[in-house]
C-alpha cells in the first residue's frame, strides 16, 4: 500500500497525526465456514489475507482493509463498515508512537521548560534528570474527547510505584499539534488552570510545596541477596512428548494450532482430542481494569486490547517465565512500527508435571490395589507486559480431555502520590505512594464445537426436593435432585455476575454417549471478580462483556471479538459493544455457539505488592471439561498410568 | 488400661459391641496457653498426653480419657463431659471392626444363606463368589437409631461403580447381635418386608428379576496400554532446600510442625515465617458429602471425620502421589485395632516448581530490564482413601509469605443400580449404574495468630461512589472506593454461603506496618460449593459449619474441632454442633480468633468419572496471604530471584 502514491502513506513510525499511517497489519482470520469446508470437507484452502489498519490523518478518518492473497497481495477491500457497522471517528484511534513523540515534545516545551524551578525543587528535575510519564484513560468524558491526564514518576526502573505528585491534562484532539493545550495541572493535590498560575502561586508561597528528596529505588527487581540456590527443575526423562511444527502442536491425544493477535493476544484454534474437534477457537479477548483514585492520573479505565495485548508479548526468560526445557517460539508483528518485528522466544510450550496425581485410588477394603497416574499437562504460554502489568496467559491441555485457559497477574501496580483523601482509594504501599484500588477483568472467547457446530446450551444444578422415604411410611426428607435445563436464547443465556447462575454450564451436542446422555463440554469458571462498573456510567458500554460470567451468542462473522482497537479512546460509543451481540436475542438452539467468559479479581494493593504483585492467588480462568462427552475417562488409555497389586 | 482388670477391657480388635473396647488412642493436644507459655515465654514443656476413647459395651456408655504423661502414663482423667458437655449416647459410637464382623456374619446367615437362589440367579453369587457391601449413612432418622442400609456390589476391584440392585436394611441397635433384625430389602427397585417375602414373591414371579450377566471390570485401574513413557519429573539441581526432623520442617524462611490426627487428618502447627508465628494451627476438620438417590443405599450423608480421615492416610506412591524425590514420612495410629499401626510413607514433603513465575516484570518503556523469580513452593501432603473416595490434602508454603490449604478429590464415585426414577438423581455412567449427584464440603480450621493472639476480623471491599471531577465543574463519575470494616461479634462474622460477603477477609493485628496499616493476613477462599442441606432437615446440625464460607470464633479449649467422632451416628443431636460456637455471639475484638473455612464443589457424576474422578477442577481451598503484614514482598530476599538488564 505504501507503493500506491495516491494513498500518501507515510513510511515513518513517527508519522504525525496529520499524516496517513499504516498502524497495524495482522492476520485476517478466514471465514469459519471456509475453514471448516477446507478442514472437514476437502474444500480448498481459504485465501490467506491480512487486515491493514490505516489512519488517514489528511482526511481524519480510519480505514481497515482486507489485503490478499498473502504473501504477495494483489487486491484490497475496505472492510471498515462491514466490521463495525460504522466508521469509527478519527478520535477513536489509539495514540501512535508519532503522536507520543509530539506529546513528549509538547510537554517539554509547554510544561517542563516553563516550570524549571518548580520541577527542580520539587522533583529534582535537571537538564539530564527527567521524570517519566504514565497516562490516565479514557482521554475525556465523551465521544470526540482526546484529552489525557499524564502523571509523572521518578526516572527509576519500576517507575510505576514512584509517583511524584504532579499531573498534567493535555488536550491533543487536533491532528495539528500546534493547537494542543495544557488544560489543567495538579501539584500535590492542588489544581491549576495553567502553567503560569502554578508558577505564580508557587512563587507567592500559595502552594503546598513538595521538597525533593533522593530515595533508594524500592521498585528495583535486582536481587537483594546473591542468587545461591536453584529450586527444583523439571526434566524430560524420555525426551519431549510433544512436537511443534510451524504453528501446529501435537501432544499425546491433543492437537491444535496457535497464534498471537497483536491486539487480543494468544489464541488457539482447531483443538482436537483423538482427532475430534472440540474447540474451534479459544482466545483472549480483553483485559480491563477500573481504578479508584482522588487524583485524575489514576482515575483510569484500561482496555488493554485497544493498546494491544499480544503486542507486548516479549521474550520469555528460561527457567523463570517458563521451564528451561520448554520449546520457545518466535512471533512476528506489525503494530505502530515501520517494519515487521520479530519477537524472539515470545511463546513457550512445555509439558508440566503439576505435582499431583491426575487420578488415583488406593484400596484396602475387599480388594487391595493401587492405580493412578501423575497429572502431566501441556502448557502454551505468553506473557504480556502492558506497561506496568504483566499478564501470564496459559492454555493447558490435560490428559483427561480438559482444556484450561488461565490468567495470572504480576508486574507493577499503578500508583498515585499520597494527597488528602487518597486513603479512600487504597493503601499506602511505599513512601508517599498509594496503591490504588482496582479491578482485573479478563474476557475469553470460547468457541466450542461439540461434534460439529450445531450445539445447545445446557445447564445442570442441584436442588433439594422433599420426597417420601418408602421404607418409613409417613416420613419425608429433603433430597438433592439433579435439575437440567436448556437456555434457548441469547438473553436467557447471558448469565450476569451477581445473580445466581446454574452451577454447571454445558455446550452440548444432540448426540448421546454410550449411556444415553448428551455429549457435552462443561465450562467451569474460576473467578474472584465483582462489579465492573455501574451500567449507568457512560463508559460501561465499552466493557459490557464484563456484566456476564458467561454469555452465549450465535456465531457471526461480524462478531469476532468482544472488544476493539477503538474501544479505549471512545468508551462512550465504542466500535464494539458486546451487549449488542445479544440484544437481538437470537435462538441458540442447534446453532454454532460461542461462549464469552469473564473472570477476574478485585485488587486492593498492599505493601506486599512492592516491588511486584505475586501470581499466587491473583488469577482466574475457565476449565473446559468433558461431561458425558466420552463413555469413560480418556486418561485410562494414558501410558502414564500405573497399577500395583499385591500377589 | 488393659492392665486394670476392673475396666474389663478387651484386647481383641474384634471385640463385640457388648465388650469394653479401646477404640482410639490419639495425641491429646496440650492447651494452647501452655504451649504458648512454653514456646514464647520459656515456660515448661506441657505434659504429653493421649486421648483414649473407650466404648464400654458392658455398661453401654462411652468414655474419653486424658492419659499421661507419655510415654509411660501414670494417671488418667475422664474428659468426656468437659469435651462434649454431655455423655454421647452409646449409639453415637462408630461401628467397630468387631461390629462389622458380626454384621457380615448376620448378613451371611440371615440374608445370603436364605436367598441362595435369588442371589445366584440375579448376581451370580455362589459359595466362592460373593458380593461386596457399602453402607448408607446415617443409620436411621433420629437419635438412638442404628439401622443401616447396606447395598451390594460386584466383587471387583473398584466395586463402588458395580452396584447390583440389591440393598438390605439391618437394625443393629442392640449390643447383642442376636437381637438384630432385617427390616427391609430392596431388589431392583422393589421393597420387601422380609427375606421370606422376597423369596416368596420371587418364586411366584411377582418380582421384576435381574438376570446375572458376567461383565468385564470397567472399574479396573490396570493400564489399558503398556506404560511406555514417563512424563516430566522434577529434580533438585542443588539438593534439597528443606529439612524434616521429627515432625519439624524448615524450608527457606518457613518453619512448622506437622501431625496427623486419626480422625480429622493432616494438620500443621506453629507456622512461622522468619521466626514470626503466623498460624498456630491449620488443620482439616471434616469432609462431608450429601447424596441424592431414589435407592436408600445411596441416600447418604457422610461425615468422614467420624469414620476417621487421617485413619486412611496410606502409603503414597512415588512418582504419582508425590514426586519421586519427595521426603516420605511414616505415621503411627491406633484406631479400631489391637495394637498401634505404622503407616509407611504416608506423608510426603517436597518442593515443587509450579511452572510459573512467582513474580516478574519485563520493561521496555524508559528503562529496559527484566526481573523475576520462579514460583517454587514447599508442599506437605497426605492422601486419604476413605472407602471409595481419595482426598488429596496439601498445605503449600510460598516464598511470598502465603500458605495455602488445598483439597482435591479423586478415586471412585459412589453409585447405585439403575431403577425407575434414578435419573432424577444423576446420570448413567456405566452398565445399569447411576453416578449419584452429591456435594463435597470440606472444613478447615485456620487459627491465625497475627503478631500474638489478640486479633480483630477486618473486611475490605470495593464500592462505587459518585464523586465530582474537580477539573470538570458540574461533572460527576462513579468511582471505586475502598471500604473497610470490622466485624465485632461471632454472629456478625459468620459469613453465610449464598449471601454477599465482603471480598477481602482479614485476621489483623492492631500493630501497623511501616506505612501505617494494620498488619494482617487475608483469607482467600476458593470454592465451588452451594447449598449443603436445608436447616430444617434434622441432620443439618451435624454439619452446621457448612453454612458459612468463613466463620470467626473466639478461641476456646472446648471448641477444638468443628465435628466429632460421634456426629455421623447421631447427626440429629451431634456431640459437636458448630453453630453453637457462635450462638453465644461473643466479642471477637482483640481476642484469639479462629477462622473456620468451608470449601467444596457440587459433583454431578458423568461418564468421565469412570473409572476414577480426576483432580482437574475438582477441588477447593483457602490461601492465607500477607496483606500489609510486611513492608514489602518478602520474596525480594529470595535467592531464586534473577535480574537482567542490557549494558
Ligand atoms: Ca445475536
Ligand atoms: Ca461453536
Ligand atoms: Ca462463642
Ligand atoms: Ca488465633
Ligand atoms: Cu492489580
Ligand atoms: Cu464426588
mmCIF file with all atom_site columns, N, CA, C and O in Angstrom, chain A residues 335-375:
data_model
loop_
_atom_site.group_PDB
_atom_site.id
_atom_site.type_symbol
_atom_site.label_atom_id
_atom_site.label_alt_id
_atom_site.label_comp_id
_atom_site.label_asym_id
_atom_site.label_entity_id
_atom_site.label_seq_id
_atom_site.pdbx_PDB_ins_code
_atom_site.Cartn_x
_atom_site.Cartn_y
_atom_site.Cartn_z
_atom_site.occupancy
_atom_site.B_iso_or_equiv
_atom_site.pdbx_formal_charge
_atom_site.auth_seq_id
_atom_site.auth_comp_id
_atom_site.auth_asym_id
_atom_site.auth_atom_id
_atom_site.pdbx_PDB_model_num
ATOM 1   N N  . UNK A 1 335 ? 2.781   -3.525  14.357 1.00 0.00 ? 335 UNK A N  1
ATOM 2   C CA . UNK A 1 335 ? 1.835   -2.626  15.012 1.00 0.00 ? 335 UNK A CA 1
ATOM 3   C C  . UNK A 1 335 ? 2.571   -1.382  15.459 1.00 0.00 ? 335 UNK A C  1
ATOM 4   O O  . UNK A 1 335 ? 3.522   -1.456  16.232 1.00 0.00 ? 335 UNK A O  1
ATOM 5   N N  . UNK A 1 336 ? 2.183   -0.271  14.893 1.00 0.00 ? 336 UNK A N  1
ATOM 6   C CA . UNK A 1 336 ? 2.732   1.042   15.253 1.00 0.00 ? 336 UNK A CA 1
ATOM 7   C C  . UNK A 1 336 ? 4.245   1.084   15.032 1.00 0.00 ? 336 UNK A C  1
ATOM 8   O O  . UNK A 1 336 ? 4.992   1.564   15.884 1.00 0.00 ? 336 UNK A O  1
ATOM 9   N N  . UNK A 1 337 ? 4.679   0.538   13.910 1.00 0.00 ? 337 UNK A N  1
ATOM 10  C CA . UNK A 1 337 ? 6.100   0.490   13.561 1.00 0.00 ? 337 UNK A CA 1
ATOM 11  C C  . UNK A 1 337 ? 6.223   0.781   12.068 1.00 0.00 ? 337 UNK A C  1
ATOM 12  O O  . UNK A 1 337 ? 5.221   1.037   11.398 1.00 0.00 ? 337 UNK A O  1
ATOM 13  N N  . UNK A 1 338 ? 7.431   0.708   11.564 1.00 0.00 ? 338 UNK A N  1
ATOM 14  C CA . UNK A 1 338 ? 7.577   0.933   10.128 1.00 0.00 ? 338 UNK A CA 1
ATOM 15  C C  . UNK A 1 338 ? 8.046   -0.318  9.396  1.00 0.00 ? 338 UNK A C  1
ATOM 16  O O  . UNK A 1 338 ? 8.209   -0.309  8.191  1.00 0.00 ? 338 UNK A O  1
ATOM 17  N N  . UNK A 1 339 ? 8.287   -1.386  10.124 1.00 0.00 ? 339 UNK A N  1
ATOM 18  C CA . UNK A 1 339 ? 8.633   -2.661  9.505  1.00 0.00 ? 339 UNK A CA 1
ATOM 19  C C  . UNK A 1 339 ? 8.262   -3.783  10.480 1.00 0.00 ? 339 UNK A C  1
ATOM 20  O O  . UNK A 1 339 ? 8.289   -3.566  11.697 1.00 0.00 ? 339 UNK A O  1
ATOM 21  N N  . UNK A 1 340 ? 7.913   -4.927  9.937  1.00 0.00 ? 340 UNK A N  1
ATOM 22  C CA . UNK A 1 340 ? 7.504   -6.034  10.798 1.00 0.00 ? 340 UNK A CA 1
ATOM 23  C C  . UNK A 1 340 ? 8.613   -6.358  11.786 1.00 0.00 ? 340 UNK A C  1
ATOM 24  O O  . UNK A 1 340 ? 9.798   -6.283  11.458 1.00 0.00 ? 340 UNK A O  1
ATOM 25  N N  . UNK A 1 341 ? 8.226   -6.713  12.989 1.00 0.00 ? 341 UNK A N  1
ATOM 26  C CA . UNK A 1 341 ? 9.205   -7.014  14.037 1.00 0.00 ? 341 UNK A CA 1
ATOM 27  C C  . UNK A 1 341 ? 9.124   -8.469  14.421 1.00 0.00 ? 341 UNK A C  1
ATOM 28  O O  . UNK A 1 341 ? 8.045   -9.069  14.447 1.00 0.00 ? 341 UNK A O  1
ATOM 29  N N  . UNK A 1 342 ? 10.291  -9.004  14.742 1.00 0.00 ? 342 UNK A N  1
ATOM 30  C CA . UNK A 1 342 ? 10.343  -10.374 15.229 1.00 0.00 ? 342 UNK A CA 1
ATOM 31  C C  . UNK A 1 342 ? 10.548  -10.333 16.734 1.00 0.00 ? 342 UNK A C  1
ATOM 32  O O  . UNK A 1 342 ? 11.405  -9.607  17.235 1.00 0.00 ? 342 UNK A O  1
ATOM 33  N N  . UNK A 1 343 ? 9.751   -11.086 17.464 1.00 0.00 ? 343 UNK A N  1
ATOM 34  C CA . UNK A 1 343 ? 9.903   -11.191 18.908 1.00 0.00 ? 343 UNK A CA 1
ATOM 35  C C  . UNK A 1 343 ? 10.378  -12.591 19.233 1.00 0.00 ? 343 UNK A C  1
ATOM 36  O O  . UNK A 1 343 ? 9.632   -13.555 19.118 1.00 0.00 ? 343 UNK A O  1
ATOM 37  N N  . UNK A 1 344 ? 11.635  -12.668 19.591 1.00 0.00 ? 344 UNK A N  1
ATOM 38  C CA . UNK A 1 344 ? 12.240  -13.975 19.845 1.00 0.00 ? 344 UNK A CA 1
ATOM 39  C C  . UNK A 1 344 ? 11.613  -14.614 21.069 1.00 0.00 ? 344 UNK A C  1
ATOM 40  O O  . UNK A 1 344 ? 11.341  -13.968 22.067 1.00 0.00 ? 344 UNK A O  1
ATOM 41  N N  . UNK A 1 345 ? 11.424  -15.921 21.013 1.00 0.00 ? 345 UNK A N  1
ATOM 42  C CA . UNK A 1 345 ? 11.027  -16.711 22.189 1.00 0.00 ? 345 UNK A CA 1
ATOM 43  C C  . UNK A 1 345 ? 9.854   -16.091 22.950 1.00 0.00 ? 345 UNK A C  1
ATOM 44  O O  . UNK A 1 345 ? 9.860   -16.042 24.175 1.00 0.00 ? 345 UNK A O  1
ATOM 45  N N  . UNK A 1 346 ? 8.863   -15.645 22.224 1.00 0.00 ? 346 UNK A N  1
ATOM 46  C CA . UNK A 1 346 ? 7.775   -14.938 22.890 1.00 0.00 ? 346 UNK A CA 1
ATOM 47  C C  . UNK A 1 346 ? 6.582   -15.839 23.207 1.00 0.00 ? 346 UNK A C  1
ATOM 48  O O  . UNK A 1 346 ? 5.636   -15.402 23.860 1.00 0.00 ? 346 UNK A O  1
ATOM 49  N N  . UNK A 1 347 ? 6.624   -17.071 22.755 1.00 0.00 ? 347 UNK A N  1
ATOM 50  C CA . UNK A 1 347 ? 5.643   -18.081 23.180 1.00 0.00 ? 347 UNK A CA 1
ATOM 51  C C  . UNK A 1 347 ? 6.451   -19.271 23.665 1.00 0.00 ? 347 UNK A C  1
ATOM 52  O O  . UNK A 1 347 ? 7.474   -19.615 23.066 1.00 0.00 ? 347 UNK A O  1
ATOM 53  N N  . UNK A 1 348 ? 6.009   -19.889 24.751 1.00 0.00 ? 348 UNK A N  1
ATOM 54  C CA . UNK A 1 348 ? 6.686   -21.113 25.163 1.00 0.00 ? 348 UNK A CA 1
ATOM 55  C C  . UNK A 1 348 ? 5.678   -22.245 25.269 1.00 0.00 ? 348 UNK A C  1
ATOM 56  O O  . UNK A 1 348 ? 4.489   -22.009 25.512 1.00 0.00 ? 348 UNK A O  1
ATOM 57  N N  . UNK A 1 349 ? 6.160   -23.437 25.030 1.00 0.00 ? 349 UNK A N  1
ATOM 58  C CA . UNK A 1 349 ? 5.315   -24.631 25.066 1.00 0.00 ? 349 UNK A CA 1
ATOM 59  C C  . UNK A 1 349 ? 6.088   -25.686 25.843 1.00 0.00 ? 349 UNK A C  1
ATOM 60  O O  . UNK A 1 349 ? 7.260   -25.937 25.558 1.00 0.00 ? 349 UNK A O  1
ATOM 61  N N  . UNK A 1 350 ? 5.444   -26.266 26.835 1.00 0.00 ? 350 UNK A N  1
ATOM 62  C CA . UNK A 1 350 ? 6.151   -27.264 27.632 1.00 0.00 ? 350 UNK A CA 1
ATOM 63  C C  . UNK A 1 350 ? 5.163   -28.209 28.286 1.00 0.00 ? 350 UNK A C  1
ATOM 64  O O  . UNK A 1 350 ? 3.988   -27.882 28.462 1.00 0.00 ? 350 UNK A O  1
ATOM 65  N N  . UNK A 1 351 ? 5.657   -29.381 28.611 1.00 0.00 ? 351 UNK A N  1
ATOM 66  C CA . UNK A 1 351 ? 4.846   -30.295 29.398 1.00 0.00 ? 351 UNK A CA 1
ATOM 67  C C  . UNK A 1 351 ? 5.216   -30.072 30.853 1.00 0.00 ? 351 UNK A C  1
ATOM 68  O O  . UNK A 1 351 ? 6.398   -29.951 31.192 1.00 0.00 ? 351 UNK A O  1
ATOM 69  N N  . UNK A 1 352 ? 4.212   -30.008 31.689 1.00 0.00 ? 352 UNK A N  1
ATOM 70  C CA . UNK A 1 352 ? 4.458   -29.689 33.095 1.00 0.00 ? 352 UNK A CA 1
ATOM 71  C C  . UNK A 1 352 ? 3.849   -30.754 33.993 1.00 0.00 ? 352 UNK A C  1
ATOM 72  O O  . UNK A 1 352 ? 2.718   -31.172 33.808 1.00 0.00 ? 352 UNK A O  1
ATOM 73  N N  . UNK A 1 353 ? 4.658   -31.165 34.958 1.00 0.00 ? 353 UNK A N  1
ATOM 74  C CA . UNK A 1 353 ? 4.142   -32.073 35.985 1.00 0.00 ? 353 UNK A CA 1
ATOM 75  C C  . UNK A 1 353 ? 3.526   -31.210 37.078 1.00 0.00 ? 353 UNK A C  1
ATOM 76  O O  . UNK A 1 353 ? 4.231   -30.479 37.766 1.00 0.00 ? 353 UNK A O  1
ATOM 77  N N  . UNK A 1 354 ? 2.225   -31.298 37.239 1.00 0.00 ? 354 UNK A N  1
ATOM 78  C CA . UNK A 1 354 ? 1.560   -30.439 38.226 1.00 0.00 ? 354 UNK A CA 1
ATOM 79  C C  . UNK A 1 354 ? 1.916   -30.834 39.653 1.00 0.00 ? 354 UNK A C  1
ATOM 80  O O  . UNK A 1 354 ? 1.562   -30.124 40.588 1.00 0.00 ? 354 UNK A O  1
ATOM 81  N N  . UNK A 1 355 ? 2.587   -31.967 39.817 1.00 0.00 ? 355 UNK A N  1
ATOM 82  C CA . UNK A 1 355 ? 2.970   -32.380 41.165 1.00 0.00 ? 355 UNK A CA 1
ATOM 83  C C  . UNK A 1 355 ? 1.853   -33.083 41.915 1.00 0.00 ? 355 UNK A C  1
ATOM 84  O O  . UNK A 1 355 ? 1.982   -33.382 43.098 1.00 0.00 ? 355 UNK A O  1
ATOM 85  N N  . UNK A 1 356 ? 0.769   -33.352 41.255 1.00 0.00 ? 356 UNK A N  1
ATOM 86  C CA . UNK A 1 356 ? -0.402  -34.037 41.827 1.00 0.00 ? 356 UNK A CA 1
ATOM 87  C C  . UNK A 1 356 ? -0.763  -35.203 40.930 1.00 0.00 ? 356 UNK A C  1
ATOM 88  O O  . UNK A 1 356 ? -0.529  -35.137 39.725 1.00 0.00 ? 356 UNK A O  1
ATOM 89  N N  . UNK A 1 357 ? -1.376  -36.242 41.481 1.00 0.00 ? 357 UNK A N  1
ATOM 90  C CA . UNK A 1 357 ? -1.940  -37.250 40.575 1.00 0.00 ? 357 UNK A CA 1
ATOM 91  C C  . UNK A 1 357 ? -3.120  -36.671 39.791 1.00 0.00 ? 357 UNK A C  1
ATOM 92  O O  . UNK A 1 357 ? -3.860  -35.838 40.306 1.00 0.00 ? 357 UNK A O  1
ATOM 93  N N  . UNK A 1 358 ? -3.274  -37.120 38.550 1.00 0.00 ? 358 UNK A N  1
ATOM 94  C CA . UNK A 1 358 ? -4.484  -36.768 37.795 1.00 0.00 ? 358 UNK A CA 1
ATOM 95  C C  . UNK A 1 358 ? -5.667  -37.533 38.384 1.00 0.00 ? 358 UNK A C  1
ATOM 96  O O  . UNK A 1 358 ? -6.778  -37.046 38.482 1.00 0.00 ? 358 UNK A O  1
ATOM 97  N N  . UNK A 1 359 ? -5.374  -38.774 38.770 1.00 0.00 ? 359 UNK A N  1
ATOM 98  C CA . UNK A 1 359 ? -6.385  -39.630 39.424 1.00 0.00 ? 359 UNK A CA 1
ATOM 99  C C  . UNK A 1 359 ? -5.636  -40.714 40.145 1.00 0.00 ? 359 UNK A C  1
ATOM 100 O O  . UNK A 1 359 ? -4.494  -41.028 39.822 1.00 0.00 ? 359 UNK A O  1
ATOM 101 N N  . UNK A 1 360 ? -6.227  -41.279 41.142 1.00 0.00 ? 360 UNK A N  1
ATOM 102 C CA . UNK A 1 360 ? -5.610  -42.381 41.879 1.00 0.00 ? 360 UNK A CA 1
ATOM 103 C C  . UNK A 1 360 ? -6.649  -42.981 42.799 1.00 0.00 ? 360 UNK A C  1
ATOM 104 O O  . UNK A 1 360 ? -7.618  -42.323 43.185 1.00 0.00 ? 360 UNK A O  1
ATOM 105 N N  . UNK A 1 361 ? -6.459  -44.240 43.112 1.00 0.00 ? 361 UNK A N  1
ATOM 106 C CA . UNK A 1 361 ? -7.245  -44.856 44.173 1.00 0.00 ? 361 UNK A CA 1
ATOM 107 C C  . UNK A 1 361 ? -6.428  -45.927 44.856 1.00 0.00 ? 361 UNK A C  1
ATOM 108 O O  . UNK A 1 361 ? -5.771  -46.738 44.208 1.00 0.00 ? 361 UNK A O  1
ATOM 109 N N  . UNK A 1 362 ? -6.490  -45.869 46.172 1.00 0.00 ? 362 UNK A N  1
ATOM 110 C CA . UNK A 1 362 ? -5.848  -46.877 46.997 1.00 0.00 ? 362 UNK A CA 1
ATOM 111 C C  . UNK A 1 362 ? -6.957  -47.695 47.631 1.00 0.00 ? 362 UNK A C  1
ATOM 112 O O  . UNK A 1 362 ? -7.892  -47.140 48.215 1.00 0.00 ? 362 UNK A O  1
ATOM 113 N N  . UNK A 1 363 ? -6.888  -49.004 47.492 1.00 0.00 ? 363 UNK A N  1
ATOM 114 C CA . UNK A 1 363 ? -7.953  -49.860 48.036 1.00 0.00 ? 363 UNK A CA 1
ATOM 115 C C  . UNK A 1 363 ? -7.388  -50.813 49.069 1.00 0.00 ? 363 UNK A C  1
ATOM 116 O O  . UNK A 1 363 ? -6.372  -51.467 48.830 1.00 0.00 ? 363 UNK A O  1
ATOM 117 N N  . UNK A 1 364 ? -8.033  -50.857 50.225 1.00 0.00 ? 364 UNK A N  1
ATOM 118 C CA . UNK A 1 364 ? -7.700  -51.928 51.160 1.00 0.00 ? 364 UNK A CA 1
ATOM 119 C C  . UNK A 1 364 ? -8.940  -52.560 51.756 1.00 0.00 ? 364 UNK A C  1
ATOM 120 O O  . UNK A 1 364 ? -8.866  -53.299 52.729 1.00 0.00 ? 364 UNK A O  1
ATOM 121 N N  . UNK A 1 365 ? -10.101 -52.261 51.187 1.00 0.00 ? 365 UNK A N  1
ATOM 122 C CA . UNK A 1 365 ? -11.318 -52.987 51.555 1.00 0.00 ? 365 UNK A CA 1
ATOM 123 C C  . UNK A 1 365 ? -11.559 -54.033 50.473 1.00 0.00 ? 365 UNK A C  1
ATOM 124 O O  . UNK A 1 365 ? -11.599 -53.709 49.297 1.00 0.00 ? 365 UNK A O  1
ATOM 125 N N  . UNK A 1 366 ? -11.823 -55.237 50.867 1.00 0.00 ? 366 UNK A N  1
ATOM 126 C CA . UNK A 1 366 ? -12.202 -56.321 49.941 1.00 0.00 ? 366 UNK A CA 1
ATOM 127 C C  . UNK A 1 366 ? -11.096 -56.635 48.927 1.00 0.00 ? 366 UNK A C  1
ATOM 128 O O  . UNK A 1 366 ? -10.729 -57.772 48.722 1.00 0.00 ? 366 UNK A O  1
ATOM 129 N N  . UNK A 1 367 ? -10.594 -55.595 48.254 1.00 0.00 ? 367 UNK A N  1
ATOM 130 C CA . UNK A 1 367 ? -9.531  -55.799 47.278 1.00 0.00 ? 367 UNK A CA 1
ATOM 131 C C  . UNK A 1 367 ? -8.388  -54.870 47.632 1.00 0.00 ? 367 UNK A C  1
ATOM 132 O O  . UNK A 1 367 ? -8.622  -53.723 47.999 1.00 0.00 ? 367 UNK A O  1
ATOM 133 N N  . UNK A 1 368 ? -7.176  -55.334 47.519 1.00 0.00 ? 368 UNK A N  1
ATOM 134 C CA . UNK A 1 368 ? -6.020  -54.476 47.754 1.00 0.00 ? 368 UNK A CA 1
ATOM 135 C C  . UNK A 1 368 ? -5.383  -54.139 46.421 1.00 0.00 ? 368 UNK A C  1
ATOM 136 O O  . UNK A 1 368 ? -4.958  -55.040 45.693 1.00 0.00 ? 368 UNK A O  1
ATOM 137 N N  . UNK A 1 369 ? -5.352  -52.886 46.132 1.00 0.00 ? 369 UNK A N  1
ATOM 138 C CA . UNK A 1 369 ? -4.707  -52.486 44.891 1.00 0.00 ? 369 UNK A CA 1
ATOM 139 C C  . UNK A 1 369 ? -4.496  -50.991 44.896 1.00 0.00 ? 369 UNK A C  1
ATOM 140 O O  . UNK A 1 369 ? -5.054  -50.276 45.738 1.00 0.00 ? 369 UNK A O  1
ATOM 141 N N  . UNK A 1 370 ? -3.697  -50.550 43.972 1.00 0.00 ? 370 UNK A N  1
ATOM 142 C CA . UNK A 1 370 ? -3.474  -49.125 43.787 1.00 0.00 ? 370 UNK A CA 1
ATOM 143 C C  . UNK A 1 370 ? -3.383  -48.857 42.301 1.00 0.00 ? 370 UNK A C  1
ATOM 144 O O  . UNK A 1 370 ? -2.698  -49.569 41.560 1.00 0.00 ? 370 UNK A O  1
ATOM 145 N N  . UNK A 1 371 ? -4.090  -47.852 41.850 1.00 0.00 ? 371 UNK A N  1
ATOM 146 C CA . UNK A 1 371 ? -3.965  -47.411 40.469 1.00 0.00 ? 371 UNK A CA 1
ATOM 147 C C  . UNK A 1 371 ? -3.931  -45.894 40.445 1.00 0.00 ? 371 UNK A C  1
ATOM 148 O O  . UNK A 1 371 ? -4.625  -45.245 41.232 1.00 0.00 ? 371 UNK A O  1
ATOM 149 N N  . UNK A 1 372 ? -3.127  -45.348 39.560 1.00 0.00 ? 372 UNK A N  1
ATOM 150 C CA . UNK A 1 372 ? -3.079  -43.894 39.480 1.00 0.00 ? 372 UNK A CA 1
ATOM 151 C C  . UNK A 1 372 ? -2.211  -43.429 38.342 1.00 0.00 ? 372 UNK A C  1
ATOM 152 O O  . UNK A 1 372 ? -1.583  -44.240 37.652 1.00 0.00 ? 372 UNK A O  1
ATOM 153 N N  . UNK A 1 373 ? -2.192  -42.155 38.153 1.00 0.00 ? 373 UNK A N  1
ATOM 154 C CA . UNK A 1 373 ? -1.270  -41.571 37.178 1.00 0.00 ? 373 UNK A CA 1
ATOM 155 C C  . UNK A 1 373 ? -1.005  -40.118 37.539 1.00 0.00 ? 373 UNK A C  1
ATOM 156 O O  . UNK A 1 373 ? -1.859  -39.434 38.089 1.00 0.00 ? 373 UNK A O  1
ATOM 157 N N  . UNK A 1 374 ? 0.224   -39.654 37.235 1.00 0.00 ? 374 UNK A N  1
ATOM 158 C CA . UNK A 1 374 ? 0.545   -38.256 37.526 1.00 0.00 ? 374 UNK A CA 1
ATOM 159 C C  . UNK A 1 374 ? -0.209  -37.332 36.577 1.00 0.00 ? 374 UNK A C  1
ATOM 160 O O  . UNK A 1 374 ? -0.669  -37.758 35.522 1.00 0.00 ? 374 UNK A O  1
ATOM 161 N N  . UNK A 1 375 ? -0.362  -36.113 36.982 1.00 0.00 ? 375 UNK A N  1
ATOM 162 C CA . UNK A 1 375 ? -1.043  -35.127 36.151 1.00 0.00 ? 375 UNK A CA 1
ATOM 163 C C  . UNK A 1 375 ? -0.015  -34.280 35.408 1.00 0.00 ? 375 UNK A C  1
ATOM 164 O O  . UNK A 1 375 ? 0.365   -33.215 35.851 1.00 0.00 ? 375 UNK A O  1
#
